[in-house]
Short mmCIF file of C-alpha atoms in Angstrom, two decimals:
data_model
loop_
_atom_site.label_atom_id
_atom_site.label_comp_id
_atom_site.label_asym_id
_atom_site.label_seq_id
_atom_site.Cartn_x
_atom_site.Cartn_y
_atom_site.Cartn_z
CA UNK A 377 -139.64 88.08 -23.43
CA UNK A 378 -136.06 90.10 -24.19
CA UNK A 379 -133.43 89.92 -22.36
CA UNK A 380 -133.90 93.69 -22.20
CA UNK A 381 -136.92 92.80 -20.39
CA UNK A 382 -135.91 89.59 -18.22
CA UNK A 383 -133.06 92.20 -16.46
CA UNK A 384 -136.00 94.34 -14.95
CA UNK A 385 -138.47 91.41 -14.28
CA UNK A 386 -136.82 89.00 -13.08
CA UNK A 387 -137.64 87.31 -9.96
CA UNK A 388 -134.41 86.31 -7.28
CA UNK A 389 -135.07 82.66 -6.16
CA UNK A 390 -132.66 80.14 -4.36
CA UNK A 391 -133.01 77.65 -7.29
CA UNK A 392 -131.69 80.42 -9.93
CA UNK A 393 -127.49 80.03 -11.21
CA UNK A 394 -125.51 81.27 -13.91
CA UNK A 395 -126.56 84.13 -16.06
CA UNK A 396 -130.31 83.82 -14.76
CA UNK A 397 -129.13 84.23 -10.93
CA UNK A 398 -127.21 87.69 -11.47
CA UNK A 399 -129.92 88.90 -13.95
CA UNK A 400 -132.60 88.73 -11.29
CA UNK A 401 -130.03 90.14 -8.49
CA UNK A 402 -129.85 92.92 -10.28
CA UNK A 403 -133.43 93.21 -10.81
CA UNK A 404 -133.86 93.12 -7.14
CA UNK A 405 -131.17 95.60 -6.96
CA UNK A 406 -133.05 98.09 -8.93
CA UNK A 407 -136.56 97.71 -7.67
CA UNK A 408 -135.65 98.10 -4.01
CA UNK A 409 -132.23 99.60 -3.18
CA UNK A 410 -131.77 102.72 -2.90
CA UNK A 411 -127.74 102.71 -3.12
CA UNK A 412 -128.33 101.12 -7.02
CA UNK A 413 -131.07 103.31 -7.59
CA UNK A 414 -128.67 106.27 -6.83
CA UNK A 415 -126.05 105.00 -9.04
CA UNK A 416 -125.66 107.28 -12.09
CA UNK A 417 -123.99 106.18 -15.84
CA UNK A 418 -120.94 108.07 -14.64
CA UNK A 419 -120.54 105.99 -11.81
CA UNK A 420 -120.92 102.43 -13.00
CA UNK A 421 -118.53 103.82 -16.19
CA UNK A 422 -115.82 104.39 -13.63
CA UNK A 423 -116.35 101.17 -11.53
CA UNK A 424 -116.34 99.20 -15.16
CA UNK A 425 -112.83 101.13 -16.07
CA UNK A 426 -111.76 99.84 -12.37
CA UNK A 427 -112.86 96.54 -13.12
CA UNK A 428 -111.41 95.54 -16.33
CA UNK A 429 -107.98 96.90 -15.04
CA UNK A 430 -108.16 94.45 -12.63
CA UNK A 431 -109.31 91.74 -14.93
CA UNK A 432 -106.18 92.74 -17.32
CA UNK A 433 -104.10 91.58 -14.51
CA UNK A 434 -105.86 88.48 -13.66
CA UNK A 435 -106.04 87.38 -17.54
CA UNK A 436 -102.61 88.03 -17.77
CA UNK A 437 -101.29 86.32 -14.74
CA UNK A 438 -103.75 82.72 -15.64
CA UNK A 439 -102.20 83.54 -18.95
CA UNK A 440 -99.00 83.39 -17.96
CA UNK A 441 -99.51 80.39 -15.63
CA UNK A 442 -101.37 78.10 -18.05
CA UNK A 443 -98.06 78.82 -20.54
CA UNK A 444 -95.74 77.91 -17.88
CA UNK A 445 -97.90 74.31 -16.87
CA UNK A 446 -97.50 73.50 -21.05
CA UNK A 447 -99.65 70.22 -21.45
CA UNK A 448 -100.37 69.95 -18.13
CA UNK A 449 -102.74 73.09 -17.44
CA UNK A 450 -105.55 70.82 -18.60
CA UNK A 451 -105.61 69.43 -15.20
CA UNK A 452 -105.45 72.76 -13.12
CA UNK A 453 -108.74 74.81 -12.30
CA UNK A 454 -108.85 78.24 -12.85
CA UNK A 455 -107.79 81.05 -10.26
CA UNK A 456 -110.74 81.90 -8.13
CA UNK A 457 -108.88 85.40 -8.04
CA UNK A 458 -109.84 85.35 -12.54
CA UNK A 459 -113.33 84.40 -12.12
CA UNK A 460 -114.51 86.88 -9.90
CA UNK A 461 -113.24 90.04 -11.34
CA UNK A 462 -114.75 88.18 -14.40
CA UNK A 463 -117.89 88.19 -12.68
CA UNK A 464 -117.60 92.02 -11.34
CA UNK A 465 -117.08 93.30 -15.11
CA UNK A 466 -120.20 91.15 -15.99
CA UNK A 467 -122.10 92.40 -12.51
CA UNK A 468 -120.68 96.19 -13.62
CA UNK A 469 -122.43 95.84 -16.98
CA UNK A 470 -126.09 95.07 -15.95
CA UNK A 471 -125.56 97.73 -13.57
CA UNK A 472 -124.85 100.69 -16.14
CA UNK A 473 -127.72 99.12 -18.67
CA UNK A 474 -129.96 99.93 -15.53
CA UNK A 475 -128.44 102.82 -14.97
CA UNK A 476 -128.61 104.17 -18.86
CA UNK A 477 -131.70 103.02 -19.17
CA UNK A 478 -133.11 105.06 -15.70
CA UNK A 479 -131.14 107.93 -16.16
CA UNK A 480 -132.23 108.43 -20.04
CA UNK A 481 -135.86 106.91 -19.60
CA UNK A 482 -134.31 104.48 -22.19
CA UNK A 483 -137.04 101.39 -23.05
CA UNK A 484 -134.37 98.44 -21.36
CA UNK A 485 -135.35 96.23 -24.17
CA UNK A 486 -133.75 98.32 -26.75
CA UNK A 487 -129.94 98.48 -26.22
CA UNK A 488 -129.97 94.70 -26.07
CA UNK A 489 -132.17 94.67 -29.37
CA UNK A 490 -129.73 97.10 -31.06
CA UNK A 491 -126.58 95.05 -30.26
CA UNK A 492 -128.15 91.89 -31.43
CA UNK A 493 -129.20 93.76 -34.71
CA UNK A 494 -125.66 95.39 -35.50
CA UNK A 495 -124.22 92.30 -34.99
CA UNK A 496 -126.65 90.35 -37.24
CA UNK A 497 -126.32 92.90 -39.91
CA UNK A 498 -122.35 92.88 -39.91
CA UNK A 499 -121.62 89.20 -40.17
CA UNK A 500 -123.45 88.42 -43.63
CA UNK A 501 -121.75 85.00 -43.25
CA UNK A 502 -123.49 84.03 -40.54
CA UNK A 503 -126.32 81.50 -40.81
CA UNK A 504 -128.31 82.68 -37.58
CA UNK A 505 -130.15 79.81 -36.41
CA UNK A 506 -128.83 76.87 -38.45
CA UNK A 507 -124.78 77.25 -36.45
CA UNK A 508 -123.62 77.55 -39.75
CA UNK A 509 -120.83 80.09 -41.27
CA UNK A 510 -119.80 81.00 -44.67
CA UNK A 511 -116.69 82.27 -44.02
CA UNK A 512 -113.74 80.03 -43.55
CA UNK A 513 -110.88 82.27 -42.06
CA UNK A 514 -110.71 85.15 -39.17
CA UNK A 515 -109.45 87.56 -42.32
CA UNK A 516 -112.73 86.87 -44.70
CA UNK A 517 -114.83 87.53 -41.39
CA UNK A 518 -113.02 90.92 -40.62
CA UNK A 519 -112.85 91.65 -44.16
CA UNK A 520 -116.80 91.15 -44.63
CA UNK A 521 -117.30 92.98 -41.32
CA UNK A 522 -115.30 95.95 -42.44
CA UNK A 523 -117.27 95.93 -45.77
CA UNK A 524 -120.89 96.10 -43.65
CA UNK A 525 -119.57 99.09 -42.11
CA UNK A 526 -118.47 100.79 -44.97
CA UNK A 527 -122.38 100.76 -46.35
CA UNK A 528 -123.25 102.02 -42.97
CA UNK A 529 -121.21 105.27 -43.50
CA UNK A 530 -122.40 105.90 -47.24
CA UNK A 531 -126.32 105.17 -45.83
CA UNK A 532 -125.52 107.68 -43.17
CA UNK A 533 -123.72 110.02 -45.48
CA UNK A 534 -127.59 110.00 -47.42
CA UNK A 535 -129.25 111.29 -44.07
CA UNK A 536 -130.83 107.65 -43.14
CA UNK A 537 -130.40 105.74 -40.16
CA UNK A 538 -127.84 102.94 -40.50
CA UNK A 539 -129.73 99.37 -41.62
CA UNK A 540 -129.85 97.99 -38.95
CA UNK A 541 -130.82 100.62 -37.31
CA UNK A 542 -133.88 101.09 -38.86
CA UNK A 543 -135.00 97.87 -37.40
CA UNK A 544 -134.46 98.42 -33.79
CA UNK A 545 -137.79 100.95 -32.94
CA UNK A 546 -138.09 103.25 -29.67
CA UNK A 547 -140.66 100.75 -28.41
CA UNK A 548 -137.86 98.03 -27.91
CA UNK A 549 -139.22 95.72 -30.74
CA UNK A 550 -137.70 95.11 -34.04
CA UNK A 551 -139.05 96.38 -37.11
CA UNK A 552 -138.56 95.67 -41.23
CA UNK A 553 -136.29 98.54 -42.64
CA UNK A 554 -138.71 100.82 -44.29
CA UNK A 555 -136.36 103.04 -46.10
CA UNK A 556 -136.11 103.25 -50.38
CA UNK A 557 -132.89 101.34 -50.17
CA UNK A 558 -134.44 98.09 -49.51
CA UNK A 559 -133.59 95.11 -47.90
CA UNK A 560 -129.88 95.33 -46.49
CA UNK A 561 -128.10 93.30 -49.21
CA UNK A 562 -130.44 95.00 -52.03
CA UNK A 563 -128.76 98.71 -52.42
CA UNK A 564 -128.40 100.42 -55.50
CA UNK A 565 -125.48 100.14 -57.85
CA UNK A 566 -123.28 102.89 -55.47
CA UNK A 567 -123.83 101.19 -52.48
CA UNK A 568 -123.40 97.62 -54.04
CA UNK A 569 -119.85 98.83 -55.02
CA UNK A 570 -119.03 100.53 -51.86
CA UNK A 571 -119.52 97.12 -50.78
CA UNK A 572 -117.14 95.18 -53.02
CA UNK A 573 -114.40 98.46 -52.46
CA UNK A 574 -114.92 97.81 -48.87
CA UNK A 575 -114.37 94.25 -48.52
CA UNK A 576 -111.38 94.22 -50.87
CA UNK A 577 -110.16 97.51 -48.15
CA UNK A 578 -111.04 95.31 -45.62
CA UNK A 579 -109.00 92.36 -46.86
CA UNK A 580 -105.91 94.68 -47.37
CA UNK A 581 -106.43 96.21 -43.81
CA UNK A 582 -106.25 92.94 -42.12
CA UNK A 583 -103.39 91.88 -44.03
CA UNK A 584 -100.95 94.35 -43.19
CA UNK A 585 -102.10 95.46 -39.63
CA UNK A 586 -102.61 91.83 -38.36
CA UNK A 587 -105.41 92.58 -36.50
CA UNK A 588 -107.89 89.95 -35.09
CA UNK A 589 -110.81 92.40 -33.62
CA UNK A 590 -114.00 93.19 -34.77
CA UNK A 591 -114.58 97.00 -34.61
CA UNK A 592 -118.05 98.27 -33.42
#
């Protein structure tokens, strides 16, 4: 079963913690109240906004704290005060997939499908299943990242979906790429160059801007 699926079918029992405890309150939430039910993407985008400000200040106050303890923060607990707006951001997010997926008749299977498969397709140095990684430093990650995207654009620029969105279908379930440009990492000469010019941008990018993120 997806996750997709687990966040509508789940079942709320006292035994349930962790991820698997607010995944079937929020179930519950959307099968029977009405106040959820009502709740429309606009709303749960605003109460997300509300919540991460909050969490800003939290992460910046344990921050601050754990610098100040030095070597001795490894024997202090977190702030309760961190944890829970943690948990509201995390509460917030089910909420507007629920939301999305009610208010756009959206299959609930398929946004977690089509993060999992962007993801996949833009770390190439990734060795899903085995927890093994090719690359070696944060830059060649970025760099290799910023490479996958720049196939995305020229695939897009041809009229086709993006790779890996070919393989996410409307029915929630993932699907081989069906489109003359092959496999992912089999393009044709153009794209195989946009590739190389993009990870040598990509490398250059990082280098001067310093960044750290990965951009979706």
């Amino acid at each position: 079963m997806s996750q997709g699926s687990e966040v509508n079918q789940a079942v709320w029992t006292p035994a349930l913690s962790g991820r698997d405890r607010l995944v079937a309150v929020v179930a519950e939430l959307g099968r029977t109240c009405v106040w959820t039910q009502s709740r429309q993407p606009a709303d749960m985008l605003r109460e997300i906004r509300s919540e991460i400000t909050e969490l800003e200040v939290e992460v910046q106050i344990e921050t601050q704290r754990r610098a100040a303890l030095g070597s001795q923060r490894l024997n202090q607990r977190f702030d309760h005060n961190l944890i829970s707006e943690l948990g509201d951001v995390l509460f917030d997010c089910l909420m507007l997939h629920g939301a999305c997926c009610r208010a756009f008749e959206i299959n609930p299977a398929v946004p977690w499908d089509a993060a999992a498969a962007k993801v996949e397709y833009r770390t190439p140095y990734m060795m899903w299943g085995d927890g093994v990684t090719t690359a070696t430093t944060v830059e060649e990650t970025q760099a290799l990242w910023t490479a996958a995207k720049a196939i995305e654009k020229v695939t897009e620029k041809r009229g086709l979906p993006s790779p890996h969105r070919r393989q996410v279908s409307n029915a929630g379930e993932c699907t081989p790429a069906t489109s003359n440009l092959g496999p992912p990492w089999q393009f044709n000469y153009l794209t195989a160059m946009t590739f190389v010019g993009g990870f040598a941008l990509g490398v250059v990018v990082c280098h001067f801007r310093g960044g750290t993120g990965l951009r979706t």
